[in-house]
Short mmCIF file of C-alpha atoms in Angstrom, two decimals:
data_model
loop_
_atom_site.label_atom_id
_atom_site.label_comp_id
_atom_site.label_asym_id
_atom_site.label_seq_id
_atom_site.Cartn_x
_atom_site.Cartn_y
_atom_site.Cartn_z
CA MET A 883 100.35 119.98 96.60
CA LEU A 884 101.84 120.01 93.11
CA LEU A 885 100.49 117.60 90.48
CA LEU A 886 103.32 116.11 88.39
CA ALA A 887 102.46 114.15 85.25
CA LYS A 888 103.65 110.52 85.43
CA LYS A 889 104.09 110.03 81.67
CA ASP A 890 102.35 112.34 79.20
CA PRO A 891 102.69 116.10 79.82
CA ILE A 892 98.96 116.57 79.14
CA CYS A 893 96.87 114.07 81.10
CA THR A 894 93.96 113.62 83.46
CA PRO A 895 94.41 114.27 87.22
CA SER A 896 94.32 110.49 87.84
CA ALA A 897 97.51 110.12 85.77
CA THR A 898 99.47 112.58 87.90
CA ARG A 899 101.53 112.18 91.06
CA PRO A 900 100.64 114.67 93.81
CA ILE A 901 103.81 115.89 95.54
CA SER A 902 103.25 117.62 98.88
CA LEU A 903 105.35 120.74 99.37
CA LEU A 904 106.20 120.46 103.06
CA ASP A 905 107.39 123.07 105.51
CA VAL A 906 111.15 122.90 106.22
CA PHE A 907 110.55 122.60 109.96
CA LEU A 908 108.23 119.65 109.36
CA LYS A 909 110.90 117.93 107.23
CA ILE A 910 113.44 118.22 110.07
CA ASN A 911 110.84 117.03 112.57
CA GLU A 912 110.01 114.01 110.39
CA LYS A 913 113.70 113.12 110.01
CA VAL A 914 114.24 113.09 113.78
CA PHE A 915 111.10 111.02 114.36
CA LEU A 916 111.91 108.61 111.51
CA THR A 917 115.29 107.76 113.04
CA ARG A 918 113.66 106.80 116.34
CA PHE A 919 110.73 105.00 114.70
CA GLN A 920 113.04 102.88 112.53
CA ASN A 921 115.07 102.02 115.62
CA ILE A 922 111.90 100.66 117.26
CA ILE A 923 110.74 98.53 114.31
CA ASN A 924 114.26 97.20 113.63
CA LYS A 925 114.96 96.20 117.23
CA ARG A 926 111.62 94.42 117.51
CA GLY A 927 111.84 92.80 114.07
CA LEU A 928 108.40 94.02 113.03
CA LEU A 929 109.07 94.03 109.28
CA PRO A 930 109.40 90.72 107.37
CA ASP A 931 112.66 89.94 105.59
CA THR A 932 110.75 89.74 102.31
CA GLN A 933 110.05 93.50 102.47
CA SER A 934 112.60 95.70 100.73
CA GLY A 935 112.55 99.37 99.89
CA PHE A 936 113.12 102.28 102.27
CA ARG A 937 115.12 99.96 104.53
CA GLU A 938 118.85 99.87 105.09
CA LYS A 939 120.66 96.65 104.11
CA PHE A 940 117.64 95.42 102.09
CA ARG A 941 118.59 96.11 98.49
CA LEU A 942 116.39 95.88 95.42
CA GLN A 943 118.97 93.80 93.53
CA THR A 944 119.12 91.21 96.32
CA ARG A 945 115.34 90.89 96.33
CA MET A 946 115.23 90.36 92.56
CA LEU A 947 118.02 87.76 92.67
CA LEU A 948 116.25 85.79 95.41
CA PHE A 949 113.03 85.92 93.40
CA LEU A 950 114.70 84.66 90.21
CA GLU A 951 116.59 81.97 92.10
CA GLN A 952 113.39 80.56 93.56
CA VAL A 953 111.58 80.49 90.22
CA LEU A 954 114.51 78.82 88.47
CA SER A 955 114.98 76.24 91.22
CA MET A 956 111.32 75.25 91.00
CA MET A 957 111.50 74.97 87.22
CA ALA A 958 114.62 72.80 87.59
CA ASN A 959 112.39 70.31 89.44
CA SER A 960 109.99 70.28 86.45
CA THR A 961 107.42 72.19 88.48
CA PRO A 962 105.19 74.83 86.86
CA VAL A 963 105.45 78.23 88.51
CA ALA A 964 103.03 81.16 88.42
CA THR A 965 103.95 84.65 89.59
CA ILE A 966 101.32 87.29 90.27
CA PHE A 967 102.65 90.84 90.01
CA VAL A 968 100.27 93.01 92.03
CA ASP A 969 99.94 96.74 91.55
CA PHE A 970 98.19 98.66 94.33
CA LYS A 971 96.20 101.67 93.20
CA THR A 972 97.75 105.01 94.34
CA ALA A 973 99.21 103.15 97.29
CA PHE A 974 100.60 105.94 99.49
CA ASP A 975 97.50 108.05 98.82
CA GLN A 976 95.20 105.29 100.14
CA LEU A 977 96.74 104.95 103.62
CA TRP A 978 93.84 104.44 106.05
CA PHE A 979 94.45 106.60 109.14
CA GLU A 980 92.38 104.72 111.74
CA GLY A 981 93.45 101.32 110.46
CA CYS A 982 97.11 102.33 110.45
CA ILE A 983 97.06 103.60 114.05
CA GLY A 984 95.11 100.53 115.22
CA LYS A 985 97.50 98.11 113.53
CA LEU A 986 100.59 99.89 114.88
CA LYS A 987 99.06 99.71 118.35
CA ARG A 988 98.57 95.93 118.02
CA MET A 989 102.18 95.64 116.89
CA GLY A 990 103.30 97.14 120.19
CA ILE A 991 104.45 100.57 119.01
CA PRO A 992 104.81 102.78 122.14
CA THR A 993 101.97 105.20 122.86
CA PRO A 994 104.04 108.42 122.41
CA PHE A 995 104.95 107.25 118.89
CA LEU A 996 101.30 106.49 118.13
CA LYS A 997 100.25 109.94 119.26
CA TRP A 998 102.94 111.55 117.12
CA ILE A 999 101.88 109.61 113.99
CA ASN A 1000 98.21 110.30 114.73
CA ASN A 1001 98.85 114.05 114.95
CA TRP A 1002 101.01 113.88 111.83
CA LEU A 1003 98.25 112.18 109.79
CA LEU A 1004 95.11 113.93 111.01
CA ASN A 1005 93.84 117.47 110.37
CA ARG A 1006 95.96 118.04 107.29
CA ARG A 1007 94.87 120.44 104.58
CA ALA A 1008 96.16 121.07 101.09
CA TYR A 1009 95.50 122.93 97.90
CA VAL A 1010 96.39 121.95 94.33
CA GLU A 1011 98.35 124.27 92.08
CA ILE A 1012 98.34 123.81 88.30
CA GLN A 1013 100.17 126.32 86.10
CA GLY A 1014 100.03 128.98 88.79
CA ARG A 1015 96.32 128.57 89.52
CA LYS A 1016 95.46 127.43 93.04
CA SER A 1017 92.43 125.51 94.20
CA ARG A 1018 90.59 126.10 97.46
CA TRP A 1019 91.92 124.51 100.64
CA PHE A 1020 90.52 121.03 101.32
CA HIS A 1021 90.92 118.49 104.12
CA ILE A 1022 92.80 115.22 103.53
CA HIS A 1023 91.13 112.15 105.02
CA ARG A 1024 93.43 109.42 103.66
CA GLY A 1025 97.02 108.96 102.53
CA GLY A 1026 100.41 110.14 103.69
CA PRO A 1027 102.15 113.17 102.18
CA GLN A 1028 103.87 112.32 98.90
CA GLY A 1029 107.44 113.55 99.14
CA SER A 1030 107.65 112.95 102.88
CA ILE A 1031 110.51 110.73 104.09
CA LEU A 1032 108.24 109.25 106.76
CA THR A 1033 105.32 108.16 104.56
CA PRO A 1034 107.05 105.11 102.95
CA THR A 1035 108.18 103.70 106.32
CA VAL A 1036 104.73 104.09 107.86
CA PHE A 1037 103.22 102.50 104.74
CA ILE A 1038 105.41 99.37 104.73
CA THR A 1039 104.92 98.96 108.49
CA TYR A 1040 101.15 99.17 108.04
CA HIS A 1041 101.27 96.43 105.38
CA SER A 1042 103.88 94.27 107.13
CA ASP A 1043 101.25 91.63 107.97
CA MET A 1044 100.23 91.06 104.34
CA THR A 1045 102.31 87.87 104.21
CA ASN A 1046 100.05 86.35 106.88
CA TYR A 1047 97.11 86.52 104.47
CA ILE A 1048 98.95 85.07 101.46
CA ASN A 1049 100.92 82.29 103.20
CA MET A 1050 100.12 79.93 100.32
CA ALA A 1051 102.67 81.86 98.22
CA SER A 1052 106.22 83.14 98.53
CA SER A 1053 106.03 86.91 98.50
CA TYR A 1054 108.59 89.51 97.48
CA MET A 1055 107.70 93.08 98.35
CA PHE A 1056 109.43 96.31 97.42
CA ALA A 1057 107.62 99.33 98.87
CA ASP A 1058 104.15 99.07 97.30
CA ASP A 1059 105.06 96.43 94.67
CA LEU A 1060 104.31 92.77 95.32
CA ALA A 1061 105.37 89.62 93.48
CA ALA A 1062 103.68 86.44 94.78
CA VAL A 1063 105.13 83.13 93.60
CA VAL A 1064 103.11 79.89 93.62
CA SER A 1065 104.23 76.48 92.36
CA GLY A 1066 102.78 73.03 91.94
CA ARG A 1067 103.68 70.09 94.20
CA ILE A 1068 107.09 68.58 93.51
CA GLY A 1069 107.11 64.91 92.54
CA GLU A 1070 103.60 64.78 91.05
CA LYS A 1071 102.63 64.30 87.43
CA TYR A 1072 102.51 67.52 85.45
CA SER A 1073 98.72 67.24 85.02
CA LEU A 1074 98.27 66.99 88.80
CA GLN A 1075 100.71 69.85 89.40
CA TYR A 1076 98.75 71.92 86.89
CA LEU A 1077 95.43 71.35 88.70
CA ASP A 1078 97.01 71.97 92.11
CA LEU A 1079 98.56 75.22 90.90
CA GLU A 1080 95.24 76.42 89.51
CA HIS A 1081 93.61 75.80 92.91
CA ARG A 1082 96.40 77.58 94.79
CA LEU A 1083 96.24 80.59 92.49
CA LYS A 1084 92.52 80.95 93.09
CA SER A 1085 93.13 80.86 96.85
CA LEU A 1086 95.89 83.47 96.48
CA LEU A 1087 93.77 85.88 94.48
CA ASP A 1088 90.85 85.51 96.91
CA ALA A 1089 93.20 86.21 99.84
CA LEU A 1090 94.67 89.26 98.12
CA GLU A 1091 91.23 90.66 97.41
CA PHE A 1092 90.16 90.02 101.01
CA TYR A 1093 93.26 91.81 102.32
CA ALA A 1094 92.71 94.75 99.95
CA ILE A 1095 89.15 95.19 101.25
CA LEU A 1096 90.16 94.73 104.89
CA SER A 1097 93.00 97.26 104.73
CA ILE A 1098 91.16 99.63 102.33
CA GLN A 1099 94.03 99.35 99.87
CA PRO A 1100 92.48 98.91 96.40
CA ILE A 1101 94.27 96.84 93.76
CA ASN A 1102 94.85 98.17 90.27
CA TYR A 1103 93.48 95.21 88.31
CA GLU A 1104 94.55 96.62 84.95
CA LYS A 1105 98.23 96.61 85.93
CA THR A 1106 98.12 93.32 87.87
CA VAL A 1107 99.34 90.44 85.69
CA GLY A 1108 100.24 86.76 85.94
CA LEU A 1109 103.40 85.19 84.52
CA TRP A 1110 103.59 81.44 83.80
CA SER A 1111 106.98 79.71 83.93
CA ALA A 1112 107.39 76.01 83.14
CA CYS A 1113 109.68 73.62 81.31
CA ALA A 1114 106.70 71.82 79.80
CA ILE A 1115 105.31 72.89 76.44
CA GLY A 1116 102.31 75.22 76.47
CA GLY A 1117 100.99 77.85 78.82
CA PRO A 1118 98.08 77.91 81.24
CA LYS A 1119 94.64 76.99 79.93
CA PHE A 1120 92.69 78.58 82.77
CA CYS A 1121 91.80 82.22 83.48
CA LEU A 1122 92.59 84.35 86.50
CA HIS A 1123 89.84 86.39 88.15
CA MET A 1124 89.78 88.96 90.92
CA GLY A 1125 86.31 90.20 91.72
CA ASP A 1126 84.64 90.93 88.40
CA THR A 1127 87.94 91.48 86.59
CA ASP A 1128 90.02 89.10 84.47
CA ILE A 1129 93.74 89.17 85.24
CA ARG A 1130 95.73 88.74 82.03
CA TRP A 1131 98.61 86.35 81.49
CA ALA A 1132 101.74 88.15 80.27
CA GLN A 1133 104.45 86.60 78.09
CA GLU A 1134 107.03 88.77 79.83
CA PHE A 1135 106.91 91.39 82.57
CA LYS A 1136 109.17 94.23 83.65
CA CYS A 1137 109.36 94.22 87.45
CA LEU A 1138 111.09 97.13 89.19
CA GLY A 1139 113.09 97.93 86.08
CA TYR A 1140 114.19 94.31 85.43
#
């Protein structure tokens, strides 16, 4: 496992990205399995259409255009819109083994596939190398190998039911990035829309926090922001909270490079 700095060349271990150096035979084995696993989930329609990333025919640009089109259409109806951009903390490294296997089983994944994924996840060991110095071997109890072609597909399949928990919002997911859009009721006075939107946002944040606890997928509160879009003058006068943390309102936000 090689620790690559995300931004600054000199940083703490938490600001690095651990890349697993995998055996060539394992890479070929994963590629063969991934082809068959994707065939299963595509034929059965297990992934929602709102999930992009690591899927053929589901492009990032299409997802962003659909997101912008919905926000603009709501604003055209004089409806205030709030978008919550959620950042999950070290997402691939937090994959819960038992929960993943149990959820895939409930989704109807065939037993031989479950056994393969179970053997692929469990009993893995690694060591960290920094500037030629190697740590001792240690066991890995959570997370898929970074750098593996199979890890992203298993991850998005594991979280494919997230939309069931946040059905009060329109969600747009790309790998481990989530944009949840909530709007006020069309046809009401702006003051009533404002109050309704505040209530819906509170329900959304509570549902997201509940899902994060249930799936053992912590949220990075510092990088999670809200964006207010409305034709009316002025921004939101209420605060967003998740747990004991205040979620800040951003004047603009860069989502997936846009």
